[in-house]
């Protein structure tokens, strides 16, 4: 029987030839979920010669209705590595300027060197990734509902699932990967504990419109993507496939019960009209092309991502506030890195990958918590955003954090923020000093948590002596 620690050596080069005949299907890796994380991981592993099976509950090439499908440049780079980047570019328009509105500060972030943000629809994006996995040699089974993880001697040894014919089957695998989203069945079966979790303070409502001619007016809309927070409201514009616009609103949960549930379309349209950027687009675009979609009662969290014979990737192991639009990019980047670690082999390598994921993901996780808060923007945040709107170097640093070149907690230094706070206080805005103390305390708590996770990682690193 092949042991988990033997996976790595066997994946470093494709195998030739013989296939064993066994009564129960056996694979190197069984992946549950064939969306962005699972399909991408399957493609990377199959290219290394692994015997990979992917089980997906939905039909292949189907829509993922609860996704706003924004992809940052790091995710686009992974799509290029998988050979599907050009197919995405062919239909999904690129945005090389992103506008962030923070109350009275409009911040246009220009992406360098031909990089773009893109927003492909999920049925096509997921289908491209699924096809890439099959072309690489992975086996994909659609309409399969996983019912359990087969455990033996304290290790995951395979999965039980119900196929499209309603018959329960079992397959064996040296490694079971949960890529089945934030409500992961695999995570529940292996009892992967949650930490740093909190309930989402906002809902998300959105739908699609045909882009009106107004959108092509560079004088009125010199950007290709928009995320605007004005007061407690957050609204978005993403340019997606076939010259459509995704228009959405992110209301605080307290407002949902009062007005949104009874008339989601009417409330969404009225809310979008209240934004000076989005409102004219709604008026010019005509009626929505599709019913309004919504997600609420979300939960953001980290989960233990590795254990004996199992691994969690994408939202199954870590889910952050959707105001950052980073979920797909995170899933793709994780799939690429996890493939290399699985090829390395061994439980210790998987645990190290989990700990590295935490250290890298925590700054953006904390940023999402702050950006998604329904509380009024502190005056000091307004002061900081006005500085960003005026200074190109600060806008470049903000982009570098999204591009995973700079941790989000290092975009601004505490001394910079203190200097801005003191200048604001000298002009009579004394409340910024209290804001600075509050932000400094939260920053210290966040830094302590990142430090604690880094020490957990360092314990797994080889001795440097």
Short mmCIF file of C-alpha atoms in Angstrom, two decimals:
data_model
loop_
_atom_site.label_atom_id
_atom_site.label_comp_id
_atom_site.label_asym_id
_atom_site.label_seq_id
_atom_site.Cartn_x
_atom_site.Cartn_y
_atom_site.Cartn_z
CA UNK A 1 0.00 0.00 0.00
CA UNK A 2 1.30 3.46 -0.90
CA UNK A 3 1.89 5.63 2.13
CA UNK A 4 1.31 9.38 2.26
CA UNK A 5 5.02 10.05 2.79
CA UNK A 6 5.73 8.27 -0.50
CA UNK A 7 3.59 10.63 -2.59
CA UNK A 8 6.33 13.20 -3.09
CA UNK A 9 9.00 11.01 -4.68
CA UNK A 10 6.43 9.45 -7.00
CA UNK A 11 5.17 12.83 -8.25
CA UNK A 12 8.49 14.41 -9.11
CA UNK A 13 8.43 12.78 -12.55
CA UNK A 14 5.52 11.38 -14.58
CA UNK A 15 5.19 7.62 -14.40
CA UNK A 16 5.09 5.49 -17.48
CA UNK A 17 3.10 2.43 -18.17
CA UNK A 18 1.54 0.00 -15.80
CA UNK A 19 -1.76 0.57 -14.05
CA UNK A 20 -2.64 -1.72 -11.13
CA UNK A 21 -5.98 -3.43 -11.12
CA UNK A 22 -7.66 -3.09 -7.73
CA UNK A 23 -11.15 -3.71 -6.53
CA UNK A 24 -11.53 -0.25 -4.99
CA UNK A 25 -10.37 2.68 -7.15
CA UNK A 26 -7.14 4.07 -5.75
CA UNK A 27 -5.49 7.42 -6.43
CA UNK A 28 -2.56 9.44 -5.24
CA UNK A 29 -4.83 12.42 -4.50
CA UNK A 30 -8.61 12.71 -4.22
CA UNK A 31 -9.85 16.31 -4.45
CA UNK A 32 -13.35 17.22 -3.32
CA UNK A 33 -14.55 20.26 -5.28
CA UNK A 34 -13.74 21.20 -8.89
CA UNK A 35 -13.99 24.97 -8.75
CA UNK A 36 -11.06 27.41 -8.79
CA UNK A 37 -8.97 25.81 -6.04
CA UNK A 38 -9.77 22.17 -6.77
CA UNK A 39 -9.59 22.23 -10.58
CA UNK A 40 -6.38 24.29 -10.57
CA UNK A 41 -4.75 21.98 -8.02
CA UNK A 42 -5.79 18.94 -10.04
CA UNK A 43 -4.20 20.38 -13.18
CA UNK A 44 -0.92 21.18 -11.42
CA UNK A 45 -0.74 17.73 -9.80
CA UNK A 46 -1.68 15.81 -12.94
CA UNK A 47 1.06 17.62 -14.84
CA UNK A 48 3.48 16.18 -12.29
CA UNK A 49 2.29 12.68 -13.06
CA UNK A 50 -0.08 12.18 -10.13
CA UNK A 51 -3.15 9.97 -10.34
CA UNK A 52 -5.79 12.53 -9.41
CA UNK A 53 -9.55 12.24 -9.11
CA UNK A 54 -11.80 15.24 -8.53
CA UNK A 55 -15.36 14.90 -7.26
CA UNK A 56 -17.74 17.79 -7.93
CA UNK A 57 -21.32 17.97 -6.70
CA UNK A 58 -22.54 20.24 -9.51
CA UNK A 59 -22.48 19.58 -13.24
CA UNK A 60 -19.20 20.60 -14.85
CA UNK A 61 -19.06 24.01 -16.55
CA UNK A 62 -21.90 25.24 -14.32
CA UNK A 63 -22.34 28.70 -12.85
CA UNK A 64 -21.27 29.52 -9.32
CA UNK A 65 -24.08 31.91 -8.52
CA UNK A 66 -22.71 33.26 -5.21
CA UNK A 67 -19.51 34.72 -6.61
CA UNK A 68 -18.67 38.19 -7.88
CA UNK A 69 -15.63 36.66 -9.66
CA UNK A 70 -12.99 39.40 -9.40
CA UNK A 71 -9.40 38.25 -10.03
CA UNK A 72 -6.29 40.22 -9.04
CA UNK A 73 -3.05 40.01 -11.08
CA UNK A 74 -1.54 37.18 -8.95
CA UNK A 75 -4.54 35.03 -9.87
CA UNK A 76 -4.20 35.97 -13.54
CA UNK A 77 -0.57 34.80 -13.41
CA UNK A 78 -1.72 31.38 -12.20
CA UNK A 79 -4.29 31.22 -15.00
CA UNK A 80 -1.47 31.91 -17.46
CA UNK A 81 0.59 29.08 -15.97
CA UNK A 82 -2.38 26.77 -16.48
CA UNK A 83 -2.77 27.90 -20.09
CA UNK A 84 -6.20 29.52 -19.73
CA UNK A 85 -5.24 33.17 -19.25
CA UNK A 86 -5.68 34.12 -22.91
CA UNK A 87 -9.12 32.50 -23.02
CA UNK A 88 -10.14 34.64 -20.04
CA UNK A 89 -8.72 37.79 -21.66
CA UNK A 90 -10.60 37.07 -24.88
CA UNK A 91 -13.98 37.68 -23.25
CA UNK A 92 -13.49 39.36 -19.86
CA UNK A 93 -12.34 42.99 -20.24
CA UNK A 94 -9.30 44.07 -18.27
CA UNK A 95 -9.19 46.99 -15.85
CA UNK A 96 -5.81 48.70 -15.63
CA UNK A 97 -7.21 51.50 -13.46
CA UNK A 98 -9.23 50.74 -10.33
CA UNK A 99 -11.04 53.53 -8.48
CA UNK A 100 -11.45 53.26 -4.72
CA UNK A 101 -13.77 55.88 -3.24
CA UNK A 102 -13.37 56.51 0.49
CA UNK A 103 -15.98 59.11 1.43
CA UNK A 104 -14.58 62.32 -0.09
CA UNK A 105 -11.33 60.79 -1.40
CA UNK A 106 -11.26 59.24 -4.89
CA UNK A 107 -8.19 57.04 -5.32
CA UNK A 108 -7.33 55.86 -8.83
CA UNK A 109 -4.82 53.00 -8.70
CA UNK A 110 -3.10 52.45 -12.04
CA UNK A 111 -1.71 48.95 -12.48
CA UNK A 112 1.83 48.82 -13.90
CA UNK A 113 3.40 46.91 -16.77
CA UNK A 114 0.26 45.81 -18.54
CA UNK A 115 -1.26 44.12 -15.47
CA UNK A 116 -5.03 44.10 -15.18
CA UNK A 117 -7.87 43.11 -12.92
CA UNK A 118 -10.48 40.88 -14.58
CA UNK A 119 -13.93 39.60 -13.72
CA UNK A 120 -14.80 36.49 -15.79
CA UNK A 121 -18.12 34.75 -15.22
CA UNK A 122 -17.74 31.58 -13.20
CA UNK A 123 -19.33 29.05 -15.52
CA UNK A 124 -16.72 29.86 -18.17
CA UNK A 125 -13.80 30.34 -15.77
CA UNK A 126 -14.47 27.15 -13.83
CA UNK A 127 -15.05 25.29 -17.10
CA UNK A 128 -11.67 26.41 -18.44
CA UNK A 129 -9.94 25.19 -15.28
CA UNK A 130 -11.84 21.91 -15.31
CA UNK A 131 -10.86 21.33 -18.94
CA UNK A 132 -7.23 22.12 -18.09
CA UNK A 133 -7.32 19.50 -15.33
CA UNK A 134 -8.75 16.85 -17.67
CA UNK A 135 -6.24 17.71 -20.40
CA UNK A 136 -3.44 17.30 -17.85
CA UNK A 137 -4.66 13.79 -17.04
CA UNK A 138 -6.90 14.25 -13.99
CA UNK A 139 -10.16 12.34 -13.72
CA UNK A 140 -13.20 14.54 -13.02
CA UNK A 141 -16.50 13.13 -11.84
CA UNK A 142 -19.50 15.45 -11.82
CA UNK A 143 -22.71 15.21 -9.81
CA UNK A 144 -20.94 13.34 -7.01
CA UNK A 145 -21.87 14.24 -3.43
CA UNK A 146 -19.22 13.36 -0.86
CA UNK A 147 -20.75 11.82 2.26
CA UNK A 148 -17.65 11.06 4.30
CA UNK A 149 -13.90 10.74 4.57
CA UNK A 150 -12.65 7.19 5.02
CA UNK A 151 -10.35 7.06 8.06
CA UNK A 152 -8.07 4.23 9.09
CA UNK A 153 -5.39 4.23 11.80
CA UNK A 154 -6.01 7.92 12.38
CA UNK A 155 -5.39 8.92 8.75
CA UNK A 156 -7.62 9.95 5.87
CA UNK A 157 -7.51 7.08 3.37
CA UNK A 158 -10.15 8.02 0.85
CA UNK A 159 -13.69 9.34 0.41
CA UNK A 160 -17.20 7.99 0.30
CA UNK A 161 -19.59 9.59 -2.15
CA UNK A 162 -22.94 9.20 -3.82
CA UNK A 163 -22.71 9.26 -7.59
CA UNK A 164 -25.27 10.53 -10.11
CA UNK A 165 -26.93 7.12 -10.09
CA UNK A 166 -27.63 7.43 -6.35
CA UNK A 167 -25.28 4.57 -5.43
CA UNK A 168 -22.74 5.16 -2.67
CA UNK A 169 -19.16 4.35 -3.64
CA UNK A 170 -15.76 4.51 -1.97
CA UNK A 171 -12.42 5.37 -3.47
CA UNK A 172 -9.01 5.19 -1.82
CA UNK A 173 -6.37 7.90 -1.96
CA UNK A 174 -3.08 8.62 -0.27
CA UNK A 175 -4.17 12.22 0.25
CA UNK A 176 -7.66 13.72 0.52
CA UNK A 177 -7.97 17.43 -0.34
CA UNK A 178 -10.97 19.51 0.61
CA UNK A 179 -11.52 22.22 -2.01
CA UNK A 180 -15.25 22.26 -1.37
CA UNK A 181 -15.77 25.80 -0.16
CA UNK A 182 -16.51 27.51 3.11
CA UNK A 183 -19.13 24.88 4.09
CA UNK A 184 -16.60 22.13 3.44
CA UNK A 185 -17.76 18.56 3.99
CA UNK A 186 -14.14 17.43 4.19
CA UNK A 187 -13.38 19.98 6.91
CA UNK A 188 -16.37 18.76 8.91
CA UNK A 189 -15.42 15.10 8.49
CA UNK A 190 -11.84 15.57 9.68
CA UNK A 191 -12.99 18.00 12.41
CA UNK A 192 -10.70 20.81 11.25
CA UNK A 193 -10.94 23.39 14.02
CA UNK A 194 -11.74 27.04 13.27
CA UNK A 195 -9.83 29.99 14.69
CA UNK A 196 -9.91 33.80 14.39
CA UNK A 197 -13.45 33.53 13.05
CA UNK A 198 -16.20 36.14 13.11
CA UNK A 199 -19.62 36.63 11.55
CA UNK A 200 -19.85 38.91 8.55
CA UNK A 201 -21.28 42.35 9.39
CA UNK A 202 -22.54 42.92 5.85
CA UNK A 203 -24.57 41.27 3.12
CA UNK A 204 -23.91 41.47 -0.61
CA UNK A 205 -26.53 42.05 -3.32
CA UNK A 206 -25.71 42.26 -7.02
CA UNK A 207 -26.93 41.73 -10.56
CA UNK A 208 -25.84 42.29 -14.16
CA UNK A 209 -26.56 44.99 -16.73
CA UNK A 210 -25.54 45.57 -20.33
CA UNK A 211 -22.83 48.21 -20.25
CA UNK A 212 -24.32 51.48 -21.55
CA UNK A 213 -22.39 53.72 -23.98
CA UNK A 214 -21.74 56.02 -21.02
CA UNK A 215 -19.35 53.41 -19.59
CA UNK A 216 -17.04 53.88 -22.60
CA UNK A 217 -16.72 57.62 -21.94
CA UNK A 218 -13.17 57.97 -20.63
CA UNK A 219 -13.90 61.44 -19.33
CA UNK A 220 -16.68 60.18 -17.07
CA UNK A 221 -15.28 56.69 -16.37
CA UNK A 222 -11.47 56.65 -16.76
CA UNK A 223 -11.33 53.41 -14.76
CA UNK A 224 -12.42 49.85 -15.41
CA UNK A 225 -13.41 48.81 -11.91
CA UNK A 226 -14.90 50.66 -8.94
CA UNK A 227 -15.33 50.01 -5.23
CA UNK A 228 -16.79 52.97 -3.37
CA UNK A 229 -17.49 53.42 0.31
CA UNK A 230 -19.53 56.50 1.10
CA UNK A 231 -20.79 56.61 4.67
CA UNK A 232 -21.91 53.12 5.64
CA UNK A 233 -22.62 52.09 2.03
CA UNK A 234 -20.27 50.18 -0.27
CA UNK A 235 -21.05 49.84 -3.98
CA UNK A 236 -19.14 48.11 -6.75
CA UNK A 237 -18.82 48.10 -10.54
CA UNK A 238 -17.03 45.23 -12.29
CA UNK A 239 -16.78 44.95 -16.09
CA UNK A 240 -17.42 41.30 -16.94
CA UNK A 241 -17.96 39.00 -19.93
CA UNK A 242 -19.72 40.12 -23.10
CA UNK A 243 -19.56 43.82 -22.17
CA UNK A 244 -21.75 43.43 -19.10
CA UNK A 245 -21.43 45.26 -15.81
CA UNK A 246 -21.77 43.62 -12.43
CA UNK A 247 -23.29 46.28 -10.14
CA UNK A 248 -23.51 45.47 -6.45
CA UNK A 249 -24.12 46.87 -3.01
CA UNK A 250 -22.73 45.70 0.33
CA UNK A 251 -25.19 46.90 2.99
CA UNK A 252 -24.73 46.46 6.74
CA UNK A 253 -26.77 43.53 8.05
CA UNK A 254 -28.81 45.88 10.20
CA UNK A 255 -30.30 47.36 7.01
CA UNK A 256 -31.11 44.01 5.40
CA UNK A 257 -34.03 43.12 7.63
CA UNK A 258 -35.47 46.64 7.41
CA UNK A 259 -35.61 47.01 3.64
CA UNK A 260 -33.71 44.57 1.46
CA UNK A 261 -35.45 41.23 1.99
CA UNK A 262 -38.92 42.36 0.94
CA UNK A 263 -37.87 43.92 -2.39
CA UNK A 264 -34.25 43.06 -3.22
CA UNK A 265 -34.32 44.37 -6.79
CA UNK A 266 -36.08 47.63 -6.01
CA UNK A 267 -33.91 48.26 -2.97
CA UNK A 268 -30.72 47.45 -4.86
CA UNK A 269 -31.57 49.77 -7.74
CA UNK A 270 -32.51 52.59 -5.38
CA UNK A 271 -29.31 52.11 -3.39
CA UNK A 272 -27.11 52.07 -6.51
CA UNK A 273 -28.74 55.27 -7.76
CA UNK A 274 -27.56 56.95 -4.57
CA UNK A 275 -23.90 56.61 -5.55
CA UNK A 276 -22.56 59.42 -7.77
CA UNK A 277 -20.48 56.97 -9.82
CA UNK A 278 -22.90 54.03 -10.08
CA UNK A 279 -26.16 55.98 -10.30
CA UNK A 280 -25.72 57.29 -13.88
CA UNK A 281 -24.82 53.78 -15.07
CA UNK A 282 -28.04 52.35 -13.61
CA UNK A 283 -30.11 55.06 -15.25
CA UNK A 284 -28.47 54.52 -18.65
CA UNK A 285 -28.25 50.72 -18.62
CA UNK A 286 -31.91 49.73 -18.64
CA UNK A 287 -33.36 46.82 -16.66
CA UNK A 288 -31.18 44.14 -15.07
CA UNK A 289 -30.32 41.15 -17.26
CA UNK A 290 -30.66 38.60 -14.45
CA UNK A 291 -32.40 38.24 -11.08
CA UNK A 292 -30.71 39.85 -8.10
CA UNK A 293 -28.33 37.57 -6.21
CA UNK A 294 -27.51 37.86 -2.54
CA UNK A 295 -25.35 36.36 0.15
CA UNK A 296 -25.57 37.12 3.85
CA UNK A 297 -24.89 35.42 7.16
CA UNK A 298 -21.37 34.74 5.93
CA UNK A 299 -18.62 33.78 8.34
CA UNK A 300 -14.95 34.58 7.95
CA UNK A 301 -12.36 32.27 9.45
CA UNK A 302 -9.19 30.24 9.33
CA UNK A 303 -9.33 26.47 9.73
CA UNK A 304 -6.61 24.00 10.47
CA UNK A 305 -5.60 23.18 6.92
CA UNK A 306 -3.53 20.02 7.24
CA UNK A 307 -3.66 16.75 9.12
CA UNK A 308 -2.77 13.07 8.67
CA UNK A 309 -3.63 12.32 5.06
CA UNK A 310 -5.69 15.46 4.38
CA UNK A 311 -5.38 19.10 3.28
CA UNK A 312 -7.79 22.03 2.88
CA UNK A 313 -7.32 24.62 0.11
CA UNK A 314 -9.23 27.74 -0.89
CA UNK A 315 -12.33 28.74 1.06
CA UNK A 316 -12.46 25.33 2.71
CA UNK A 317 -9.55 26.39 4.90
CA UNK A 318 -9.67 30.18 4.88
CA UNK A 319 -12.46 32.64 4.02
CA UNK A 320 -11.98 36.41 4.18
CA UNK A 321 -14.31 39.40 3.76
CA UNK A 322 -15.56 39.66 0.19
CA UNK A 323 -15.05 43.46 0.12
CA UNK A 324 -11.44 42.72 -0.89
CA UNK A 325 -12.47 40.63 -3.91
CA UNK A 326 -9.52 38.32 -3.21
CA UNK A 327 -11.18 34.90 -2.87
CA UNK A 328 -10.49 33.55 -6.37
CA UNK A 329 -6.95 34.90 -6.46
CA UNK A 330 -6.26 33.35 -3.06
CA UNK A 331 -7.64 29.99 -4.21
CA UNK A 332 -5.50 29.96 -7.35
CA UNK A 333 -2.31 30.98 -5.55
CA UNK A 334 -2.94 28.35 -2.88
CA UNK A 335 -3.50 25.66 -5.51
CA UNK A 336 -0.14 26.37 -7.11
CA UNK A 337 1.78 26.35 -3.84
CA UNK A 338 -0.05 23.30 -2.48
CA UNK A 339 0.83 21.28 -5.59
CA UNK A 340 4.53 21.78 -4.93
CA UNK A 341 4.20 20.83 -1.29
CA UNK A 342 2.19 17.69 -2.07
CA UNK A 343 4.92 16.69 -4.51
CA UNK A 344 7.50 17.22 -1.75
CA UNK A 345 5.58 14.67 0.31
CA UNK A 346 5.03 14.04 4.00
CA UNK A 347 2.76 15.33 6.75
CA UNK A 348 5.37 17.81 7.95
CA UNK A 349 5.51 19.50 4.54
CA UNK A 350 1.71 19.81 4.52
CA UNK A 351 1.73 21.30 7.99
CA UNK A 352 4.41 23.79 6.97
CA UNK A 353 2.25 24.82 4.00
CA UNK A 354 -0.66 25.43 6.37
CA UNK A 355 1.46 27.61 8.66
CA UNK A 356 2.89 29.57 5.73
CA UNK A 357 -0.65 30.17 4.47
CA UNK A 358 -1.59 31.72 7.81
CA UNK A 359 1.41 34.06 7.93
CA UNK A 360 0.83 35.23 4.36
CA UNK A 361 -2.96 35.55 4.63
CA UNK A 362 -3.36 37.28 7.99
CA UNK A 363 -2.53 40.88 6.91
CA UNK A 364 -5.19 40.82 4.17
CA UNK A 365 -7.62 39.07 6.51
CA UNK A 366 -7.29 41.88 9.04
CA UNK A 367 -7.56 44.49 6.27
CA UNK A 368 -10.82 42.88 5.11
CA UNK A 369 -12.15 43.02 8.66
CA UNK A 370 -11.42 46.75 8.82
CA UNK A 371 -12.71 47.55 5.32
CA UNK A 372 -15.91 45.59 5.88
CA UNK A 373 -16.74 47.13 9.24
CA UNK A 374 -20.11 48.92 9.15
CA UNK A 375 -18.90 51.44 11.72
CA UNK A 376 -18.35 55.00 10.44
CA UNK A 377 -14.89 55.67 9.07
CA UNK A 378 -12.69 57.22 11.78
CA UNK A 379 -11.55 60.71 10.90
CA UNK A 380 -7.96 59.48 10.86
CA UNK A 381 -8.82 56.95 8.12
CA UNK A 382 -10.17 59.85 6.06
CA UNK A 383 -6.93 61.74 6.62
CA UNK A 384 -4.90 58.73 5.46
CA UNK A 385 -7.04 58.20 2.35
CA UNK A 386 -6.68 61.86 1.37
CA UNK A 387 -2.91 61.37 1.51
CA UNK A 388 -3.20 58.31 -0.72
CA UNK A 389 -5.35 60.22 -3.23
CA UNK A 390 -2.62 62.88 -3.47
CA UNK A 391 0.49 60.68 -3.48
CA UNK A 392 1.42 58.29 -6.26
CA UNK A 393 3.96 56.41 -4.12
CA UNK A 394 1.27 55.49 -1.59
CA UNK A 395 -1.07 54.31 -4.34
CA UNK A 396 1.73 52.13 -5.68
CA UNK A 397 2.22 50.62 -2.23
CA UNK A 398 -1.50 49.84 -2.00
CA UNK A 399 -1.28 48.01 -5.33
CA UNK A 400 1.80 46.09 -4.21
CA UNK A 401 -0.19 44.72 -1.26
CA UNK A 402 -2.93 43.43 -3.61
CA UNK A 403 -0.19 42.05 -5.87
CA UNK A 404 1.23 40.09 -2.91
CA UNK A 405 4.53 41.96 -3.03
CA UNK A 406 4.01 43.80 0.26
CA UNK A 407 2.04 42.71 3.34
CA UNK A 408 -1.07 44.85 3.78
CA UNK A 409 0.02 45.86 7.28
CA UNK A 410 3.19 47.44 5.86
CA UNK A 411 1.59 49.81 3.34
CA UNK A 412 1.74 52.66 5.87
CA UNK A 413 4.22 52.95 8.72
CA UNK A 414 3.03 53.92 12.22
CA UNK A 415 5.30 56.97 12.09
CA UNK A 416 3.71 58.14 8.85
CA UNK A 417 0.23 57.82 10.32
CA UNK A 418 1.28 59.56 13.53
CA UNK A 419 2.69 62.45 11.50
CA UNK A 420 -0.55 62.84 9.57
CA UNK A 421 -2.52 62.64 12.81
CA UNK A 422 -0.45 65.36 14.47
CA UNK A 423 -0.81 67.69 11.47
CA UNK A 424 -4.57 67.12 11.48
CA UNK A 425 -4.72 67.79 15.23
CA UNK A 426 -2.81 71.06 14.78
CA UNK A 427 -5.51 72.14 12.33
CA UNK A 428 -8.16 71.58 15.00
CA UNK A 429 -9.24 67.97 14.32
CA UNK A 430 -8.28 66.68 17.75
CA UNK A 431 -10.37 63.51 17.43
CA UNK A 432 -7.70 61.98 15.17
CA UNK A 433 -5.44 61.52 18.20
CA UNK A 434 -7.98 59.22 19.82
CA UNK A 435 -8.35 57.43 16.48
CA UNK A 436 -4.58 56.94 16.37
CA UNK A 437 -4.53 55.35 19.82
CA UNK A 438 -7.39 53.02 18.87
CA UNK A 439 -5.76 52.05 15.57
CA UNK A 440 -2.38 51.54 17.26
CA UNK A 441 -3.89 49.18 19.81
CA UNK A 442 -5.64 47.15 17.12
CA UNK A 443 -2.47 47.12 15.06
CA UNK A 444 -0.49 45.83 18.02
CA UNK A 445 -2.99 43.00 18.55
CA UNK A 446 -2.86 42.09 14.87
CA UNK A 447 0.94 42.17 14.83
CA UNK A 448 1.06 39.95 17.90
CA UNK A 449 -1.18 37.39 16.19
CA UNK A 450 0.94 37.44 13.03
CA UNK A 451 4.03 37.01 15.20
CA UNK A 452 2.49 34.06 16.98
CA UNK A 453 1.65 32.36 13.68
CA UNK A 454 5.15 33.04 12.38
CA UNK A 455 6.67 31.34 15.42
CA UNK A 456 4.49 28.28 14.79
CA UNK A 457 5.90 28.19 11.26
CA UNK A 458 9.49 28.62 12.43
CA UNK A 459 9.19 25.56 14.65
CA UNK A 460 8.69 23.52 11.48
CA UNK A 461 11.60 25.03 9.56
CA UNK A 462 14.81 23.01 9.32
CA UNK A 463 17.54 24.08 11.71
CA UNK A 464 19.77 26.79 10.27
CA UNK A 465 22.63 25.99 12.64
#
